[in-house]
Amino acid sequence: MKNIIDYIDAAFDSEQERESIYKFKQNLVAELTDRANELTHSGLDDENVIYDLIVSEHPDIKEEYKEEQRELKAKKRKSHTAVLRVIGSVLYFIAAAVIYLGISFLTDAWNRTWVFITGAVLVYVTYLMFLSIGALTKRRSVFHPLSRILLALNIFIYATIIFLVLTVIFSVKGAWLVYIFAVLAMMTADGIYAEKAAERFAIFFHIAYIVPAAAMFYIILSALNIIPWHPGWIMIPASLIIVLAVIMIRISIHNKDKELEETEDDSEWKEN
């Protein structure tokens, strides 16, 4: 046991004694003592062999200490973040309620001001969704279907907030176009997320969205009288040309990459 204690102490010779180091050393001594007893009960009676086995299992005690400290800091950070989020959420709803009541009493437009508090609640829902998307993305390195759905729902909720404001507060005609813009935003966000998440089939999402995106643009531009409904519909079949162009470009890039890999392999073979 003395050899093990000396081994642990030697790892911290250059470190100033601190409470965290002292606790770590105590826990490690207890752990390694249990391990030594376990080896003894298994039939090993040579102390030198036991010592060598334990050292081989813990070759860098100082690094173990640093890793433990990193984990403790991460847990504390997570705990502080959770507390701050709870406090922030409470303050957010208090502020939203005060502003809603203040505006409502001042204007006496209760039939319209409900949009404000409804929007505040929906914004908070999207905040929770964004936190979920971040957690799901970190958990898996591949494109996560649930994250994709939550991202689309987020955009739809924001579109609903804008629609309510335009309809109830400003009585804007054609506010329904907000949802067409939302569909475009959903497809764009989904494609970007797939790219950022290193989804292997991200290019297929991009290609699949081209024709629907063209249809959305056609509806928006025609509804706003920027282009006529007829023959503006030509935009939709014309988008197929873009699809074919993207496919051809992608195939060309793939073939060039393949040729480059083959050239590099040949060069390495000749060198060897």
Short mmCIF file of C-alpha atoms in Angstrom, two decimals, residues 125-235:
data_model
loop_
_atom_site.label_atom_id
_atom_site.label_comp_id
_atom_site.label_asym_id
_atom_site.label_seq_id
_atom_site.Cartn_x
_atom_site.Cartn_y
_atom_site.Cartn_z
CA VAL A 125 -42.52 27.58 -26.82
CA THR A 126 -40.14 28.13 -29.75
CA TYR A 127 -37.34 28.84 -27.26
CA LEU A 128 -37.92 25.46 -25.61
CA MET A 129 -37.96 23.83 -29.03
CA PHE A 130 -34.62 25.42 -29.95
CA LEU A 131 -33.13 24.03 -26.73
CA SER A 132 -34.45 20.58 -27.66
CA ILE A 133 -33.02 20.85 -31.18
CA GLY A 134 -29.61 21.73 -29.74
CA ALA A 135 -29.71 18.80 -27.30
CA LEU A 136 -30.80 16.33 -29.99
CA THR A 137 -28.15 17.55 -32.43
CA LYS A 138 -25.38 17.08 -29.85
CA ARG A 139 -26.63 13.62 -28.95
CA ARG A 140 -26.30 12.33 -32.49
CA SER A 141 -23.80 13.27 -35.16
CA VAL A 142 -26.20 12.37 -37.98
CA PHE A 143 -29.26 14.17 -39.23
CA HIS A 144 -31.96 13.74 -36.56
CA PRO A 145 -35.57 13.44 -37.87
CA LEU A 146 -37.06 14.84 -34.66
CA SER A 147 -34.84 17.92 -34.86
CA ARG A 148 -36.04 18.41 -38.41
CA ILE A 149 -39.70 18.30 -37.30
CA LEU A 150 -39.09 20.68 -34.39
CA LEU A 151 -37.32 23.14 -36.68
CA ALA A 152 -40.28 23.14 -39.07
CA LEU A 153 -42.72 23.61 -36.17
CA ASN A 154 -40.67 26.55 -34.91
CA ILE A 155 -40.95 28.33 -38.23
CA PHE A 156 -44.67 27.56 -38.42
CA ILE A 157 -45.21 29.05 -34.95
CA TYR A 158 -43.36 32.26 -35.87
CA ALA A 159 -45.44 32.45 -39.05
CA THR A 160 -48.59 32.13 -36.93
CA ILE A 161 -47.45 34.99 -34.67
CA ILE A 162 -46.82 37.23 -37.68
CA PHE A 163 -50.16 36.20 -39.22
CA LEU A 164 -52.05 37.08 -36.03
CA VAL A 165 -50.33 40.47 -35.76
CA LEU A 166 -51.05 41.34 -39.40
CA THR A 167 -54.65 40.12 -39.24
CA VAL A 168 -55.82 41.19 -35.77
CA ILE A 169 -53.73 44.32 -35.18
CA PHE A 170 -53.29 45.75 -38.68
CA SER A 171 -56.14 44.04 -40.59
CA VAL A 172 -53.81 43.31 -43.51
CA LYS A 173 -55.47 41.57 -46.44
CA GLY A 174 -53.54 38.67 -47.87
CA ALA A 175 -51.84 37.92 -44.55
CA TRP A 176 -52.20 34.24 -45.49
CA LEU A 177 -49.11 34.71 -47.69
CA VAL A 178 -47.09 34.53 -44.48
CA TYR A 179 -47.66 30.77 -44.46
CA ILE A 180 -46.38 30.46 -48.03
CA PHE A 181 -43.22 32.28 -46.95
CA ALA A 182 -43.11 29.91 -43.96
CA VAL A 183 -43.08 26.86 -46.24
CA LEU A 184 -40.14 28.37 -48.13
CA ALA A 185 -38.38 29.10 -44.85
CA MET A 186 -39.00 25.53 -43.65
CA MET A 187 -37.42 24.03 -46.74
CA THR A 188 -34.47 26.43 -46.56
CA ALA A 189 -33.87 25.79 -42.85
CA ASP A 190 -34.19 22.04 -43.34
CA GLY A 191 -31.61 22.08 -46.15
CA ILE A 192 -29.18 24.20 -44.11
CA TYR A 193 -29.61 21.96 -41.06
CA ALA A 194 -28.97 18.86 -43.15
CA GLU A 195 -25.78 20.46 -44.49
CA LYS A 196 -24.56 21.57 -41.05
CA ALA A 197 -25.35 18.17 -39.54
CA ALA A 198 -23.20 16.57 -42.27
CA GLU A 199 -26.13 14.53 -43.53
CA ARG A 200 -24.87 12.16 -46.18
CA PHE A 201 -28.00 12.62 -48.30
CA ALA A 202 -28.29 16.41 -47.85
CA ILE A 203 -28.03 16.98 -51.61
CA PHE A 204 -31.22 14.95 -52.15
CA PHE A 205 -33.11 17.25 -49.80
CA HIS A 206 -31.85 20.26 -51.77
CA ILE A 207 -32.94 18.74 -55.09
CA ALA A 208 -36.33 17.64 -53.73
CA TYR A 209 -37.09 21.19 -52.50
CA ILE A 210 -36.41 23.01 -55.79
CA VAL A 211 -39.78 22.34 -57.48
CA PRO A 212 -41.92 22.98 -54.34
CA ALA A 213 -39.92 26.18 -53.72
CA ALA A 214 -40.65 27.32 -57.27
CA ALA A 215 -44.37 26.67 -56.65
CA MET A 216 -44.25 28.78 -53.49
CA PHE A 217 -42.48 31.62 -55.33
CA TYR A 218 -45.11 31.43 -58.07
CA ILE A 219 -47.98 31.76 -55.58
CA ILE A 220 -46.30 34.64 -53.71
CA LEU A 221 -45.37 36.65 -56.81
CA SER A 222 -48.76 36.11 -58.45
CA ALA A 223 -50.73 36.93 -55.28
CA LEU A 224 -48.75 40.17 -54.94
CA ASN A 225 -49.47 40.96 -58.63
CA ILE A 226 -45.76 41.03 -59.41
CA ILE A 227 -46.29 38.46 -62.18
CA PRO A 228 -49.57 37.30 -63.81
CA TRP A 229 -51.11 34.00 -62.72
CA HIS A 230 -50.94 33.01 -66.37
CA PRO A 231 -48.39 32.27 -67.77
CA GLY A 232 -46.50 32.63 -64.47
CA TRP A 233 -47.14 28.93 -63.80
CA ILE A 234 -44.29 28.26 -66.25
CA MET A 235 -41.96 28.86 -63.28
#
